[in-house]
Amino acid sequence: MKTELSRRRFLQGTVALSIVGATAAATALAKTEHKSKSKIVDFGLTKTQWSDKLEEIPTLCEMCVNKCAAIARVEDGVLTKLNPNPLFPKSRNMLCARGNAGIQALEDPDRLKYPLIRVGERGEGKFKRVTWDEANEYIKDKMVKIIDEEKDNRSTIGYCAGEGMAEHTYASFMGDKIGSLNYVNHGSICLATTIAGYTLTLGGYGQADLENADYVIMAGANRAEAIVTPDTMDMFKRTKGRGLKMVVVDPRFTNTAAHADTWLPIEVGTDLAFVLAMTHVVMTEERYNKRFCEENLSDFEAYKKHIIDKNYTPEWAQAITGIKADDIRETARDFMAHAPRAIYYQGRRTAWSLQDYQLRRAQAIFSAMGGGIDKKGGIIFGKKLPLGEHSIPSPMYDNALERIEKSKAASIGNSGSWIAWRNTIIDGTAPYPVRAFFAYKQNPMLSIPNTAKTKQMLEKMDLVVVIDTMPSDTVMMADVVLPESLYLEREDPVKSFGGAEPSIALRIPVVEARYDTKPVIEIMRDLGEKLSKPLFEISKKYDESLQEEIEERGEKEVYKEEGYDLADGYRHSQETINHHMVSSVYGEEAWKTLREKGVFYPDMSKYFKKVSANEYEYYPEHKKSYSIIKGDLNNEPYHDTCVDINEIAVLKKKFRTATKKIACALYNFEKRKGVDAMPTWRSELYKETPEGRFKFITGRHGQFTQSGSSNNALLLDLLPENYLWINQRIADAKGIKFGDTVEVRSSIGAIEIKAYPTEKIGKNVVFFIHGFGAESSELTLAHHRGANDNAIIEDVYETTFGSAAMHETIVDIRRV
Amino acid sequence: MARYGMALDYKSCINCKACESACKEENGILLGADKHRIWVGVKDIEGIFPDLSISSSGFEPSQCQQCDNAPCQTVCPTNATYYDDNGVVRVNPEQCILCTYCMEACPYDARYIDDRTMTVDKCNFCSDTRLINGETTTACQATCPTKVRIFGDLDDPESEISLVLRARDHHSMKEHLGTKPKLFYLT
Ligand code: SF4
Ligand code: SF4
Ligand code: SF4
């Protein structure tokens, strides 16, 4: 290939979405006169100088969820560059565009700088600066009133969190210490169905060993743009005829599809039919790994009968998925020919359709039929290095009631169903009122389908507290804003990263916090100090068990021993806790190494090798943990000299499922909850796209992380706004040209966005990237830039786990 | 003396723009999409949905080709553009008079105007930010997720880049112009 594209052609914006319109926006950006300063802000884009006062401090990136290891170059106290830290096996010596742009996150003049209390109407964005104590005092007064009025039902305090290393610190304070069961996190808008589907089927979500796989089906997963480590790095070095054969199943032609051997555009919401038909092919042609299935799959024959009885033929699937029957056959055969080094990739933000859970089950079983589970080149579980314990005593509250949306799906776990939970609050079906809401590192105004309803929910609250680093749309709805220090300014709980090459990594501050901000552990501690006594008084009033305890053991002891001192466990510094967690297991030397190098694993100094400028070895081959599940080598009845017994995995393994086998059927789940025991296509759950209308799909991008990085000056240079992908011929027919503003309307709302007509998407689908369209006027660069997908995504969820079904929305398009 | 070049395993490129960002951070390039030393060429895909030609798509990272026979150097009236001892084509901001002849002469469109230093600037293999301090890689090589880039000394027969260029097929851009680029695209 010789494209030889020049800078000018590049700038003309005739090419990929990610750069269209870049020139105009960028020029505007470069000249952004920031309201807080009179001069032009350079957002920290300074040349590195290598001054005498140069420090290189290892830390972990938090521009997205991957947590890549970085080395911060700090010159005279100023962060001038973030470089990749080669020592971390998970990030394999890389920092993506967002990771590099961490400096602009640090330098962002719009950051939250001190605690705030609302002075105007909720949502108006008018706040006054207060001290931490004033903020906590305000929270205390409200909480005491609410919890007293609710007779110590702690669950009246709802709380949510986004993914992050300190998520647990926050969630355990709100859940274990304050005692509320009403927690919602990112799971139900992300990968809850996949985690559940794979765990119930295989005993774990596992990791796709893409470094060694020979074949992968990437369905709806866009690893070139939605970067996941180490998957992204492992895959694309070997695509395009270089060892890893890749089939991309996606309604749009992504940057991942550009690396595919085959691209199968599929009708939105029909992936389950595709997998069932592939299963039918290999079942009827007996192409699966028979020995592995016989030893390790439970109810395999019943599943086989089910698939064949239901007649899930490729022809049947063709009519539903739009993928040719022959392509389905070929993919299924090819997969099994490459098994066990063949993977049906699990996926991440998988909240797509109403049938999502069964889709993930079907994928997992199909993958398992090739034998590539707990196997090099397949889905592996790997090892995780244990850390020491840090336990906190937590009180038992008699009057804390069950979460409000528990009955809204077959199985709602501790992290909830965001949509069902919110809707339960606003539609009045909650068994008791949820009157306060805390948010940490999540921006539900933009991240949960149906923004209008999230706003309605927040408006109903008597107290809204938001902990964040940026003045997001959710911050604008807060009564109290508690500013968190940026990841580059704080130490977070040490984390162990499992896998074939396990390690422990640490985030430590690389610069001093420049504003009046705090890490979460301190925010929780201060709140704890404030709330402990008054909330204990309320429990004393209503909690009979507590009253009895006090009678028996005395108030002082119960308060202390039973964990009513809410700050208990948060008083040590994060560094002290981390030190204990590491040194108690691996010794002082390990702790020293971790702090100096950012990464630690046993024998690191012996194993870690630089192979070339781009390649590093973390563990010698025989020390990598590909197969970890114990089992019996049962080769007697199968003695066969033609096959390598280890290659086809005849080990009878003890998987971590209930039956110790890979579960084809889950009869108990069916009996108790009415969830199909085996993956079954339910046509009543599938909505065809009416003629002339479109299904809307959303997705991620490699230069933009959800709404979290929407105000980042450097990243906006690369991706200034989102565009609507619409089929070129449809656009032509509607008279829509590149850059025209169009309206996208669904049953719940409408947005306006610029159009990007392209043949990379089918005629009945439209797409734009998630995370744009902020309303917050405090985000100078992100404000009203692009469109918010959740303003139009309908708030429907699947009924097994209550996970959002984000690709079920039908929209109309109109040029404005 | 070393003679620096770069080999690009461009088939691994995913157009993530980590290189472009790292370059901006390292070298203090101003904001603005028209201000960058590195970019990724993307070709419009051929075909009509659903029959698209995968092979027509793909990404081609690009930057100054560090020509051994550099047209930009030939036209520069003040010798602001010069060959460094290590073969890197450099620009001296003190001598640049913003005549932009080099911009016109460069067949690869590698140059842009740095409004801060008032120089027609371009990639210099991180000469003044990394190489000068003894670093052996460029910012773009270090950060690239899929490890597209191999930077090194072409005169050292044992260097990684020399080994790879001996072992693998490669081409340079617009070879027919005789500019003798020191960027090599591995096929
Ligand atoms: S993938 Fe990029 S943004 Fe995410 S942690 Fe790694 S470097 Fe940071
Ligand atoms: S960093 Fe590497 S993969 Fe990303 S755009 Fe640059 S060359 Fe391509
Ligand atoms: S690519 Fe252009 S700027 Fe670079 S040396 Fe060659 S002619 Fe000069």
Tab-separated table of N, CA, C and O in Angstrom, chain A residues 7 10-13 16-32 40-45 63 97-98 100-101 104-105 108 701-705 709-723 772 781-782 785, chain B residues 15-25 28-40 112-113 115-116:
chain	number	residue	atom	x	y	z
A	7	ARG	N	0.379	16.260	4.383
A	7	ARG	CA	-0.221	17.063	5.433
A	7	ARG	C	-1.430	17.821	4.896
A	7	ARG	O	-2.452	17.915	5.537
A	10	PHE	N	-4.308	15.717	4.375
A	10	PHE	CA	-4.742	15.370	5.714
A	10	PHE	C	-5.608	16.496	6.271
A	10	PHE	O	-6.661	16.289	6.839
A	11	LEU	N	-5.164	17.701	6.044
A	11	LEU	CA	-5.877	18.839	6.611
A	11	LEU	C	-7.166	19.157	5.881
A	11	LEU	O	-8.074	19.734	6.437
A	12	GLN	N	-7.227	18.773	4.631
A	12	GLN	CA	-8.458	19.039	3.912
A	12	GLN	C	-9.616	18.263	4.526
A	12	GLN	O	-10.770	18.532	4.263
A	13	GLY	N	-9.267	17.301	5.330
A	13	GLY	CA	-10.322	16.598	6.035
A	13	GLY	C	-11.165	15.740	5.133
A	13	GLY	O	-12.356	15.552	5.353
A	16	ALA	N	-10.634	10.307	7.456
A	16	ALA	CA	-11.364	9.694	8.574
A	16	ALA	C	-12.099	10.691	9.435
A	16	ALA	O	-11.754	11.856	9.526
A	17	LEU	N	-13.099	10.177	10.070
A	17	LEU	CA	-13.930	10.983	10.948
A	17	LEU	C	-13.107	11.709	11.992
A	17	LEU	O	-13.351	12.862	12.309
A	18	SER	N	-12.110	11.015	12.475
A	18	SER	CA	-11.400	11.564	13.611
A	18	SER	C	-10.708	12.877	13.301
A	18	SER	O	-10.313	13.589	14.193
A	19	ILE	N	-10.543	13.180	12.053
A	19	ILE	CA	-9.849	14.428	11.775
A	19	ILE	C	-10.728	15.436	11.064
A	19	ILE	O	-10.322	16.564	10.875
A	20	VAL	N	-11.929	15.027	10.704
A	20	VAL	CA	-12.726	15.988	9.943
A	20	VAL	C	-12.977	17.228	10.771
A	20	VAL	O	-13.277	17.176	11.950
A	21	GLY	N	-12.846	18.345	10.119
A	21	GLY	CA	-13.141	19.601	10.791
A	21	GLY	C	-12.073	20.035	11.762
A	21	GLY	O	-12.249	20.988	12.504
A	22	ALA	N	-10.974	19.343	11.725
A	22	ALA	CA	-9.961	19.621	12.730
A	22	ALA	C	-9.384	21.026	12.610
A	22	ALA	O	-9.161	21.692	13.602
A	23	THR	N	-9.167	21.470	11.395
A	23	THR	CA	-8.442	22.718	11.216
A	23	THR	C	-9.127	23.900	11.879
A	23	THR	O	-8.554	24.586	12.705
A	24	ALA	N	-10.379	24.078	11.530
A	24	ALA	CA	-11.096	25.244	12.035
A	24	ALA	C	-11.151	25.229	13.555
A	24	ALA	O	-10.825	26.197	14.221
A	25	ALA	N	-11.531	24.095	14.079
A	25	ALA	CA	-11.696	24.000	15.529
A	25	ALA	C	-10.375	24.231	16.229
A	25	ALA	O	-10.304	24.905	17.241
A	26	ALA	N	-9.339	23.659	15.629
A	26	ALA	CA	-8.053	23.731	16.286
A	26	ALA	C	-7.549	25.161	16.357
A	26	ALA	O	-7.015	25.586	17.368
A	27	THR	N	-7.736	25.889	15.283
A	27	THR	CA	-7.269	27.259	15.285
A	27	THR	C	-7.998	28.028	16.375
A	27	THR	O	-7.425	28.803	17.121
A	28	ALA	N	-9.265	27.754	16.469
A	28	ALA	CA	-10.048	28.416	17.509
A	28	ALA	C	-9.484	28.061	18.877
A	28	ALA	O	-9.375	28.901	19.756
A	29	LEU	N	-9.115	26.794	19.014
A	29	LEU	CA	-8.608	26.336	20.306
A	29	LEU	C	-7.301	27.010	20.660
A	29	LEU	O	-7.100	27.452	21.775
A	30	ALA	N	-6.411	27.059	19.687
A	30	ALA	CA	-5.097	27.607	19.953
A	30	ALA	C	-5.226	29.034	20.460
A	30	ALA	O	-4.413	29.520	21.211
A	31	LYS	N	-6.278	29.667	20.036
A	31	LYS	CA	-6.439	31.068	20.411
A	31	LYS	C	-7.440	31.230	21.537
A	31	LYS	O	-7.854	32.334	21.847
A	32	THR	N	-7.817	30.115	22.123
A	32	THR	CA	-8.789	30.200	23.206
A	32	THR	C	-8.342	31.207	24.249
A	32	THR	O	-7.315	31.050	24.863
A	40	ILE	N	-3.218	34.048	26.346
A	40	ILE	CA	-3.532	32.785	25.703
A	40	ILE	C	-2.960	31.644	26.535
A	40	ILE	O	-1.819	31.701	26.984
A	41	VAL	N	-3.767	30.640	26.765
A	41	VAL	CA	-3.330	29.536	27.602
A	41	VAL	C	-2.654	28.485	26.725
A	41	VAL	O	-3.191	28.112	25.694
A	42	ASP	N	-1.474	28.028	27.137
A	42	ASP	CA	-0.831	27.013	26.296
A	42	ASP	C	-1.086	25.604	26.836
A	42	ASP	O	-0.602	24.628	26.286
A	43	PHE	N	-1.863	25.470	27.868
A	43	PHE	CA	-2.259	24.172	28.389
A	43	PHE	C	-1.072	23.248	28.640
A	43	PHE	O	-1.140	22.056	28.423
A	44	GLY	N	0.034	23.823	29.052
A	44	GLY	CA	1.164	22.987	29.445
A	44	GLY	C	1.957	22.396	28.301
A	44	GLY	O	2.733	21.470	28.508
A	45	LEU	N	1.764	22.915	27.093
A	45	LEU	CA	2.561	22.395	25.976
A	45	LEU	C	3.893	23.121	25.913
A	45	LEU	O	4.069	24.095	25.199
A	63	MET	N	-6.263	8.444	32.498
A	63	MET	CA	-7.065	9.125	31.486
A	63	MET	C	-8.160	8.194	30.965
A	63	MET	O	-9.093	8.625	30.322
A	97	ALA	N	-2.617	8.449	23.125
A	97	ALA	CA	-2.752	9.911	22.985
A	97	ALA	C	-3.322	10.522	24.257
A	97	ALA	O	-2.864	11.563	24.726
A	98	ARG	N	-4.298	9.847	24.848
A	98	ARG	CA	-4.913	10.388	26.068
A	98	ARG	C	-3.913	10.374	27.219
A	98	ARG	O	-3.860	11.300	28.027
A	100	ASN	N	-0.740	10.663	27.026
A	100	ASN	CA	0.161	11.787	26.821
A	100	ASN	C	-0.496	13.101	27.215
A	100	ASN	O	0.152	14.006	27.731
A	101	ALA	N	-1.795	13.186	26.974
A	101	ALA	CA	-2.514	14.443	27.224
A	101	ALA	C	-2.887	14.621	28.692
A	101	ALA	O	-3.616	15.556	29.031
A	104	GLN	N	-2.409	18.088	29.934
A	104	GLN	CA	-3.464	19.076	29.707
A	104	GLN	C	-4.611	18.910	30.707
A	104	GLN	O	-5.305	19.874	31.022
A	105	ALA	N	-4.792	17.689	31.202
A	105	ALA	CA	-5.797	17.495	32.254
A	105	ALA	C	-5.352	18.221	33.518
A	105	ALA	O	-6.136	18.875	34.200
A	108	ASP	N	-5.570	22.043	33.011
A	108	ASP	CA	-6.870	22.567	32.579
A	108	ASP	C	-7.346	23.669	33.532
A	108	ASP	O	-7.568	23.420	34.714
A	701	HIS	N	-13.729	6.043	21.394
A	701	HIS	CA	-12.726	6.564	20.475
A	701	HIS	C	-11.358	6.651	21.147
A	701	HIS	O	-11.272	6.901	22.343
A	702	GLY	N	-10.316	6.447	20.375
A	702	GLY	CA	-8.963	6.376	20.928
A	702	GLY	C	-8.374	7.695	21.379
A	702	GLY	O	-7.322	7.728	22.002
A	703	GLN	N	-9.036	8.815	21.067
A	703	GLN	CA	-8.493	10.086	21.515
A	703	GLN	C	-9.455	10.787	22.457
A	703	GLN	O	-9.398	11.995	22.646
A	704	PHE	N	-10.319	9.989	23.069
A	704	PHE	CA	-11.406	10.608	23.826
A	704	PHE	C	-11.972	9.560	24.767
A	704	PHE	O	-12.329	8.481	24.328
A	705	THR	N	-12.006	9.830	26.075
A	705	THR	CA	-12.564	8.843	26.992
A	705	THR	C	-13.898	9.323	27.537
A	705	THR	O	-13.934	10.195	28.401
A	709	SER	N	-12.772	13.216	29.360
A	709	SER	CA	-11.690	13.989	28.752
A	709	SER	C	-12.220	15.026	27.772
A	709	SER	O	-11.500	15.509	26.924
A	710	SER	N	-13.491	15.375	27.899
A	710	SER	CA	-14.125	16.211	26.870
A	710	SER	C	-13.624	17.657	26.856
A	710	SER	O	-13.914	18.391	25.937
A	711	ASN	N	-12.889	18.039	27.902
A	711	ASN	CA	-12.417	19.430	27.949
A	711	ASN	C	-10.903	19.501	27.749
A	711	ASN	O	-10.282	20.514	28.018
A	712	ASN	N	-10.320	18.410	27.256
A	712	ASN	CA	-8.863	18.345	27.151
A	712	ASN	C	-8.385	19.011	25.859
A	712	ASN	O	-8.720	18.571	24.750
A	713	ALA	N	-7.601	20.068	26.018
A	713	ALA	CA	-7.220	20.892	24.869
A	713	ALA	C	-6.475	20.108	23.796
A	713	ALA	O	-6.736	20.256	22.608
A	714	LEU	N	-5.561	19.238	24.208
A	714	LEU	CA	-4.776	18.512	23.208
A	714	LEU	C	-5.649	17.483	22.487
A	714	LEU	O	-5.570	17.332	21.265
A	715	LEU	N	-6.488	16.791	23.239
A	715	LEU	CA	-7.315	15.764	22.615
A	715	LEU	C	-8.352	16.383	21.673
A	715	LEU	O	-8.689	15.797	20.646
A	716	LEU	N	-8.803	17.567	22.019
A	716	LEU	CA	-9.767	18.223	21.131
A	716	LEU	C	-9.106	18.648	19.823
A	716	LEU	O	-9.772	18.816	18.811
A	717	ASP	N	-7.787	18.817	19.873
A	717	ASP	CA	-7.031	19.051	18.643
A	717	ASP	C	-7.181	17.868	17.702
A	717	ASP	O	-7.247	18.011	16.491
A	718	LEU	N	-7.178	16.680	18.289
A	718	LEU	CA	-7.214	15.459	17.489
A	718	LEU	C	-8.638	15.083	17.108
A	718	LEU	O	-8.888	14.500	16.067
A	719	LEU	N	-9.566	15.377	17.982
A	719	LEU	CA	-10.964	15.022	17.742
A	719	LEU	C	-11.842	16.132	18.292
A	719	LEU	O	-12.243	16.108	19.445
A	720	PRO	N	-12.097	17.143	17.460
A	720	PRO	CA	-12.767	18.337	17.980
A	720	PRO	C	-14.243	18.151	18.309
A	720	PRO	O	-14.774	18.859	19.141
A	721	GLU	N	-14.928	17.289	17.647
A	721	GLU	CA	-16.324	17.041	18.001
A	721	GLU	C	-16.765	15.718	17.391
A	721	GLU	O	-16.049	15.134	16.595
A	722	ASN	N	-17.932	15.253	17.786
A	722	ASN	CA	-18.403	14.011	17.175
A	722	ASN	C	-19.284	14.311	15.964
A	722	ASN	O	-19.896	15.376	15.869
A	723	TYR	N	-19.299	13.377	15.059
A	723	TYR	CA	-20.061	13.511	13.825
A	723	TYR	C	-21.005	12.323	13.683
A	723	TYR	O	-20.720	11.236	14.184
A	772	PHE	N	-19.578	13.506	24.029
A	772	PHE	CA	-19.627	14.932	23.699
A	772	PHE	C	-20.964	15.533	24.146
A	772	PHE	O	-21.812	14.858	24.717
A	781	LEU	N	-14.110	24.479	26.930
A	781	LEU	CA	-13.886	23.888	25.615
A	781	LEU	C	-14.954	22.857	25.252
A	781	LEU	O	-15.289	22.678	24.091
A	782	ALA	N	-15.492	22.155	26.231
A	782	ALA	CA	-16.433	21.069	25.943
A	782	ALA	C	-17.865	21.554	25.788
A	782	ALA	O	-18.684	20.895	25.146
A	785	ARG	N	-20.233	21.315	22.579
A	785	ARG	CA	-19.406	20.807	21.481
A	785	ARG	C	-19.923	19.420	21.138
A	785	ARG	O	-19.915	18.525	21.974
B	15	ASN	N	-3.777	4.230	13.891
B	15	ASN	CA	-4.209	5.626	13.814
B	15	ASN	C	-4.666	6.156	15.169
B	15	ASN	O	-5.669	6.844	15.272
B	16	CYS	N	-3.908	5.816	16.195
B	16	CYS	CA	-4.318	6.240	17.545
B	16	CYS	C	-3.789	7.615	17.896
B	16	CYS	O	-4.231	8.237	18.831
B	17	LYS	N	-2.803	8.080	17.167
B	17	LYS	CA	-2.240	9.416	17.345
B	17	LYS	C	-1.499	9.617	18.674
B	17	LYS	O	-1.347	10.737	19.150
B	18	ALA	N	-1.072	8.524	19.259
B	18	ALA	CA	-0.222	8.640	20.449
B	18	ALA	C	1.078	9.332	20.058
B	18	ALA	O	1.602	10.167	20.794
B	19	CYS	N	1.596	8.992	18.876
B	19	CYS	CA	2.866	9.566	18.427
B	19	CYS	C	2.757	11.074	18.264
B	19	CYS	O	3.619	11.838	18.700
B	20	GLU	N	1.663	11.492	17.667
B	20	GLU	CA	1.462	12.918	17.428
B	20	GLU	C	1.370	13.670	18.763
B	20	GLU	O	1.951	14.754	18.932
B	21	SER	N	0.649	13.060	19.714
B	21	SER	CA	0.499	13.703	21.027
B	21	SER	C	1.826	13.753	21.771
B	21	SER	O	2.192	14.774	22.355
B	22	ALA	N	2.541	12.634	21.746
B	22	ALA	CA	3.821	12.574	22.462
B	22	ALA	C	4.788	13.589	21.878
B	22	ALA	O	5.538	14.251	22.596
B	23	CYS	N	4.757	13.728	20.573
B	23	CYS	CA	5.640	14.684	19.897
B	23	CYS	C	5.317	16.099	20.349
B	23	CYS	O	6.202	16.900	20.651
B	24	LYS	N	4.021	16.402	20.402
B	24	LYS	CA	3.632	17.754	20.838
B	24	LYS	C	4.084	18.027	22.267
B	24	LYS	O	4.557	19.114	22.579
B	25	GLU	N	3.899	17.018	23.137
B	25	GLU	CA	4.271	17.220	24.536
B	25	GLU	C	5.788	17.341	24.683
B	25	GLU	O	6.288	18.150	25.445
B	28	GLY	N	7.036	20.600	22.611
B	28	GLY	CA	6.352	21.869	22.843
B	28	GLY	C	5.762	22.465	21.590
B	28	GLY	O	5.923	23.656	21.308
B	29	ILE	N	5.102	21.638	20.815
B	29	ILE	CA	4.463	22.134	19.587
B	29	ILE	C	3.144	22.792	19.989
B	29	ILE	O	2.411	22.264	20.817
B	30	LEU	N	2.839	23.921	19.390
B	30	LEU	CA	1.616	24.628	19.764
B	30	LEU	C	0.373	23.826	19.414
B	30	LEU	O	0.388	22.973	18.534
B	31	LEU	N	-0.687	24.130	20.118
B	31	LEU	CA	-1.967	23.509	19.800
B	31	LEU	C	-2.405	23.914	18.399
B	31	LEU	O	-2.015	24.947	17.890
B	32	GLY	N	-3.252	23.098	17.833
B	32	GLY	CA	-3.734	23.377	16.486
B	32	GLY	C	-3.439	22.193	15.603
B	32	GLY	O	-2.309	21.695	15.589
B	33	ALA	N	-4.453	21.715	14.901
B	33	ALA	CA	-4.262	20.517	14.091
B	33	ALA	C	-3.329	20.784	12.913
B	33	ALA	O	-2.778	19.869	12.320
B	34	ASP	N	-3.145	22.047	12.564
B	34	ASP	CA	-2.219	22.341	11.476
B	34	ASP	C	-0.787	22.470	11.984
B	34	ASP	O	0.133	22.711	11.232
B	35	LYS	N	-0.621	22.351	13.294
B	35	LYS	CA	0.725	22.413	13.875
B	35	LYS	C	1.090	21.029	14.386
B	35	LYS	O	0.706	20.655	15.487
B	36	HIS	N	1.737	20.276	13.574
B	36	HIS	CA	2.209	18.995	14.083
B	36	HIS	C	3.351	18.509	13.207
B	36	HIS	O	3.436	18.824	12.036
B	37	ARG	N	4.211	17.747	13.829
B	37	ARG	CA	5.350	17.195	13.095
B	37	ARG	C	5.032	15.816	12.545
B	37	ARG	O	5.690	15.341	11.640
B	38	ILE	N	4.054	15.160	13.177
B	38	ILE	CA	3.686	13.803	12.770
B	38	ILE	C	2.218	13.784	12.408
B	38	ILE	O	1.414	14.472	13.026
B	39	TRP	N	1.869	13.000	11.427
B	39	TRP	CA	0.458	12.801	11.135
B	39	TRP	C	0.286	11.392	10.592
B	39	TRP	O	1.268	10.703	10.313
B	40	VAL	N	-0.942	10.970	10.475
B	40	VAL	CA	-1.207	9.637	9.952
B	40	VAL	C	-2.073	9.780	8.700
B	40	VAL	O	-3.148	10.379	8.753
B	112	TYR	N	5.692	23.031	8.897
B	112	TYR	CA	4.619	23.890	9.407
B	112	TYR	C	5.274	25.094	10.060
B	112	TYR	O	6.478	25.089	10.327
B	113	ILE	N	4.473	26.107	10.332
B	113	ILE	CA	5.044	27.298	10.957
B	113	ILE	C	4.798	27.269	12.458
B	113	ILE	O	3.667	27.116	12.902
B	115	ASP	N	4.459	29.360	15.445
B	115	ASP	CA	4.206	30.783	15.705
B	115	ASP	C	4.966	31.298	16.916
B	115	ASP	O	5.079	32.500	17.126
B	116	ARG	N	5.429	30.379	17.737
B	116	ARG	CA	6.098	30.822	18.953
B	116	ARG	C	7.557	31.164	18.666
B	116	ARG	O	8.054	32.195	19.055
